[in-house]
Amino acid sequence: MAVYAAHLTRTLQGTPSVFQVTAQEALGSTVKPALRKVVEFLSVTYPTKCGWCLRYYDELYLLFDTCLQYYYLKHYAASFSESFYDLLRVPTVTNEFTTGQQLPVHLERASLALLVLVPYIQDRVEALVERWREDDEDGRLGKSTPDRVRRAAVVVWRAVRVASWAARAVWLARYVAGRGAAHSLSLAVLGLGLRPAPPRPPYQYTWGDLVRNLFTGQFSGAEWFPLVGGGALRAVEYGAFAVQFLRWWDTRAAPTTSLPTPPPPQRDERAVRWKNKCPICLQSWKIPTVLPVSGYVYCYACIARELRARAQCPVTALPATEASLVRLYVD
């Protein structure tokens, strides 16, 4: 009851509850991995036409996210996920706009940079540091100065990530306690906070009017564009929410007792030829790792590099991801 009362108190004061702000953050973090699943499917199904999309996915998503976030910041003074939960960004100093429901130009550009550029740079740095960490675990980093710098960068990055998580938790706790106007440090740096958005004005025409005009031949694209465009945007928003729900449903592990035992795979000539060897480097395993989709055992560095590049088993061409790898501990 105390939590529910606190939720009501924050809402009556015009400040979104902690459930709303965390839900919109979760929704925003779902779009990129969800679209990546679609791109992976297309690259496997049409490797010659869509294979390049997976290699340059980060850059393509950067372009898509820039256009999407800019549109919502320009028209709704909020990000894509914030607009879905009917929230908008307002300056914490005046608590009101001087030019209507719009952000000042400098705050709009700064918000776009923090929403788009910062996550892109963070993902690129994360991938680079992860590759250095794998090289260190595989013993490919020596005692030279550049290799020592790479080892130090891995340690520093881990410390930075832990510190950022701790700062985020502390800032969110201050927001829940009513001591902060913004729930995140990025909004606080910009001097912004989230507030419930006013109701959007209804469209001049309805979908029923659109259908009647289509049948009577009295269709004019200019006057119907706001209705159709708004419907398309809401479809994207609810589609992202549906993808988030499907991801949650997919992560629920089914009991192993309810699954039938699969038949053992038939041994082929390739398995005999590569016995106790990695099918990629044709050497003895170094950190043996099995790919469950095909059952072949590889060196961890070899198969991880292959999956990052092509997202499929190099022997059977079955689609797979790096997250499905299983480490083996053999003598």
Coordinates of N, CA, C and O in Angstrom, one line a residue, residues 220-291:
S220 N -8.5 13.2 -51.1 CA -7.4 14.2 -51.2 C -6.3 13.9 -50.3 O -6.5 13.8 -49.0
G221 N -5.1 13.6 -50.8 CA -4.0 13.2 -50.0 C -3.6 14.2 -48.9 O -3.2 13.8 -47.8
A222 N -3.7 15.4 -49.2 CA -3.2 16.5 -48.3 C -3.9 16.5 -47.0 O -3.4 16.6 -45.9
E223 N -5.3 16.4 -47.1 CA -6.1 16.5 -45.9 C -6.1 15.2 -45.1 O -6.4 15.2 -43.9
W224 N -5.8 14.1 -45.7 CA -5.8 12.8 -45.0 C -4.4 12.4 -44.5 O -4.3 11.4 -43.8
F225 N -3.4 13.1 -44.9 CA -2.0 12.7 -44.5 C -1.8 12.7 -43.0 O -1.2 11.8 -42.5
P226 N -2.3 13.7 -42.2 CA -2.1 13.7 -40.8 C -2.7 12.4 -40.1 O -2.2 11.8 -39.2
L227 N -3.9 12.1 -40.6 CA -4.6 10.9 -40.0 C -3.8 9.6 -40.3 O -3.6 8.8 -39.5
V228 N -3.4 9.4 -41.6 CA -2.7 8.2 -42.0 C -1.3 8.2 -41.4 O -0.9 7.1 -40.9
G229 N -0.6 9.3 -41.4 CA 0.7 9.4 -40.8 C 0.7 9.1 -39.3 O 1.5 8.4 -38.7
G230 N -0.3 9.7 -38.6 CA -0.5 9.4 -37.2 C -0.8 8.0 -36.9 O -0.3 7.4 -35.9
G231 N -1.6 7.4 -37.7 CA -1.9 6.0 -37.5 C -0.7 5.1 -37.7 O -0.5 4.1 -37.0
A232 N 0.1 5.4 -38.7 CA 1.3 4.7 -39.0 C 2.3 4.8 -37.8 O 2.9 3.8 -37.4
L233 N 2.4 6.0 -37.2 CA 3.3 6.1 -36.1 C 2.8 5.4 -34.9 O 3.6 4.7 -34.2
R234 N 1.5 5.4 -34.6 CA 1.0 4.6 -33.5 C 1.2 3.1 -33.7 O 1.4 2.3 -32.8
A235 N 1.1 2.7 -35.0 CA 1.3 1.3 -35.3 C 2.8 0.9 -35.0 O 3.0 -0.2 -34.5
V236 N 3.7 1.8 -35.3 CA 5.1 1.5 -35.0 C 5.3 1.4 -33.5 O 6.0 0.6 -32.9
E237 N 4.7 2.3 -32.7 CA 4.8 2.4 -31.3 C 4.3 1.1 -30.7 O 4.9 0.4 -29.9
Y238 N 3.0 0.7 -31.1 CA 2.5 -0.5 -30.5 C 3.2 -1.8 -31.0 O 3.2 -2.8 -30.3
G239 N 3.8 -1.7 -32.2 CA 4.6 -2.8 -32.7 C 5.8 -3.0 -31.8 O 6.2 -4.1 -31.5
A240 N 6.4 -1.9 -31.5 CA 7.6 -2.0 -30.6 C 7.2 -2.6 -29.2 O 8.0 -3.4 -28.6
F241 N 6.1 -2.2 -28.7 CA 5.6 -2.8 -27.4 C 5.3 -4.3 -27.6 O 5.6 -5.0 -26.7
A242 N 4.7 -4.6 -28.7 CA 4.5 -6.1 -28.9 C 5.7 -6.9 -29.0 O 5.8 -8.0 -28.5
V243 N 6.8 -6.3 -29.7 CA 8.0 -7.0 -29.8 C 8.7 -7.2 -28.4 O 9.3 -8.2 -28.1
Q244 N 8.5 -6.1 -27.5 CA 9.0 -6.3 -26.2 C 8.3 -7.4 -25.4 O 9.0 -8.2 -24.7
F245 N 7.0 -7.5 -25.6 CA 6.3 -8.6 -24.9 C 6.7 -9.9 -25.5 O 6.9 -10.9 -24.7
L246 N 6.9 -10.0 -26.8 CA 7.4 -11.3 -27.4 C 8.8 -11.7 -26.9 O 9.1 -12.9 -26.7
R247 N 9.6 -10.7 -26.7 CA 11.0 -11.0 -26.2 C 10.9 -11.5 -24.8 O 11.6 -12.5 -24.4
W248 N 10.0 -11.0 -24.0 CA 9.8 -11.5 -22.6 C 9.3 -12.9 -22.6 O 9.7 -13.7 -21.9
W249 N 8.3 -13.1 -23.5 CA 7.7 -14.5 -23.6 C 8.8 -15.5 -24.1 O 8.8 -16.6 -23.6
D250 N 9.6 -15.1 -25.0 CA 10.6 -16.0 -25.5 C 11.7 -16.3 -24.5 O 12.3 -17.4 -24.6
T251 N 12.0 -15.4 -23.6 CA 13.0 -15.7 -22.6 C 12.5 -16.6 -21.4 O 13.4 -17.0 -20.6
R252 N 11.2 -16.9 -21.4 CA 10.8 -17.8 -20.4 C 11.2 -19.2 -20.7 O 10.8 -19.8 -21.8
A253 N 12.1 -19.8 -19.9 CA 12.6 -21.1 -20.2 C 11.5 -22.2 -20.0 O 10.9 -22.2 -18.9
A254 N 11.3 -23.0 -21.0 CA 10.4 -24.1 -20.8 C 11.0 -25.2 -20.0 O 12.2 -25.5 -20.1
P255 N 10.3 -25.9 -19.2 CA 10.8 -27.1 -18.4 C 11.4 -28.1 -19.3 O 10.8 -28.5 -20.3
T256 N 12.6 -28.6 -19.0 CA 13.3 -29.6 -19.8 C 12.5 -30.9 -19.9 O 12.7 -31.6 -20.8
T257 N 11.8 -31.2 -18.8 CA 11.0 -32.4 -18.8 C 9.9 -32.5 -19.8 O 9.5 -33.6 -20.2
S258 N 9.4 -31.3 -20.2 CA 8.3 -31.3 -21.2 C 8.8 -31.4 -22.6 O 8.0 -31.5 -23.5
L259 N 10.1 -31.4 -22.9 CA 10.7 -31.4 -24.2 C 11.1 -32.9 -24.5 O 11.7 -33.5 -23.7
P260 N 10.8 -33.4 -25.7 CA 11.2 -34.7 -26.1 C 12.7 -34.8 -26.3 O 13.3 -33.8 -26.7
T261 N 13.3 -35.9 -26.0 CA 14.7 -36.1 -26.2 C 15.0 -36.3 -27.7 O 14.4 -37.2 -28.4
P262 N 15.8 -35.4 -28.3 CA 16.0 -35.5 -29.8 C 16.9 -36.7 -30.1 O 17.7 -37.2 -29.2
P263 N 16.8 -37.3 -31.2 CA 17.6 -38.4 -31.6 C 19.0 -38.0 -31.8 O 19.3 -36.8 -32.2
P264 N 20.0 -38.8 -31.6 CA 21.4 -38.5 -31.8 C 21.7 -38.2 -33.2 O 21.2 -38.9 -34.1
P265 N 22.5 -37.2 -33.5 CA 22.8 -36.9 -34.9 C 23.7 -38.0 -35.5 O 24.5 -38.7 -34.9
Q266 N 23.5 -38.2 -36.8 CA 24.3 -39.2 -37.6 C 25.7 -38.6 -37.9 O 25.9 -37.4 -38.3
R267 N 26.7 -39.4 -37.6 CA 28.1 -39.0 -37.8 C 28.4 -39.0 -39.3 O 28.2 -40.0 -40.0
D268 N 28.9 -37.9 -39.9 CA 29.3 -37.9 -41.3 C 30.8 -37.9 -41.4 O 31.6 -37.9 -40.5
E269 N 31.2 -37.9 -42.7 CA 32.7 -37.9 -42.9 C 33.4 -36.7 -42.5 O 34.6 -36.8 -42.1
R270 N 32.8 -35.6 -42.4 CA 33.4 -34.4 -41.9 C 33.7 -34.5 -40.5 O 34.8 -34.0 -40.0
A271 N 32.8 -35.1 -39.7 CA 33.1 -35.3 -38.3 C 34.3 -36.2 -38.0 O 35.0 -36.0 -37.1
V272 N 34.4 -37.2 -38.9 CA 35.6 -38.1 -38.7 C 36.8 -37.4 -39.1 O 37.9 -37.6 -38.4
R273 N 36.8 -36.6 -40.2 CA 38.0 -35.9 -40.6 C 38.5 -34.9 -39.6 O 39.6 -34.6 -39.5
W274 N 37.5 -34.2 -38.9 CA 37.8 -33.1 -38.0 C 37.7 -33.6 -36.5 O 37.4 -32.8 -35.6
K275 N 38.0 -34.9 -36.3 CA 37.9 -35.4 -34.9 C 38.9 -34.7 -34.0 O 40.1 -34.7 -34.4
N276 N 38.5 -34.1 -32.9 CA 39.3 -33.4 -31.9 C 40.0 -32.2 -32.6 O 41.1 -31.8 -32.1
K277 N 39.4 -31.7 -33.6 CA 40.0 -30.5 -34.3 C 38.9 -29.5 -34.5 O 37.8 -29.8 -34.7
C278 N 39.3 -28.2 -34.6 CA 38.4 -27.2 -35.0 C 38.1 -27.2 -36.5 O 39.1 -27.1 -37.2
P279 N 36.9 -27.2 -36.9 CA 36.6 -27.2 -38.4 C 37.1 -25.9 -39.1 O 37.1 -25.9 -40.3
I280 N 37.4 -24.9 -38.3 CA 37.8 -23.6 -39.0 C 39.3 -23.5 -39.2 O 39.8 -23.3 -40.3
C281 N 40.0 -23.7 -38.1 CA 41.5 -23.6 -38.1 C 42.2 -24.9 -38.3 O 43.4 -24.9 -38.6
L282 N 41.4 -26.0 -38.2 CA 42.0 -27.4 -38.4 C 43.1 -27.7 -37.4 O 44.0 -28.5 -37.8
Q283 N 43.1 -27.1 -36.3 CA 44.0 -27.3 -35.2 C 43.3 -27.9 -34.0 O 42.1 -27.9 -33.9
S284 N 44.1 -28.4 -33.0 CA 43.5 -28.8 -31.8 C 42.7 -27.7 -31.1 O 43.1 -26.5 -31.2
W285 N 41.6 -28.0 -30.4 CA 40.8 -27.0 -29.8 C 41.5 -26.2 -28.8 O 42.3 -26.7 -28.0
K286 N 41.2 -24.9 -28.9 CA 41.7 -23.9 -27.9 C 40.5 -23.3 -27.3 O 39.8 -22.5 -28.0
I287 N 40.2 -23.6 -26.1 CA 38.9 -23.2 -25.4 C 37.8 -23.8 -26.2 O 37.0 -23.2 -26.9
P288 N 37.6 -25.2 -26.1 CA 36.6 -25.8 -27.0 C 35.2 -25.3 -26.6 O 34.8 -25.2 -25.5
T289 N 34.5 -25.0 -27.7 CA 33.1 -24.4 -27.6 C 32.2 -25.1 -28.6 O 32.6 -25.2 -29.8
V290 N 31.0 -25.5 -28.1 CA 30.1 -26.2 -29.0 C 29.0 -25.3 -29.5 O 28.6 -24.4 -28.8
L291 N 28.6 -25.4 -30.8 CA 27.5 -24.7 -31.3 C 26.3 -25.6 -31.3 O 26.2 -26.5 -32.1

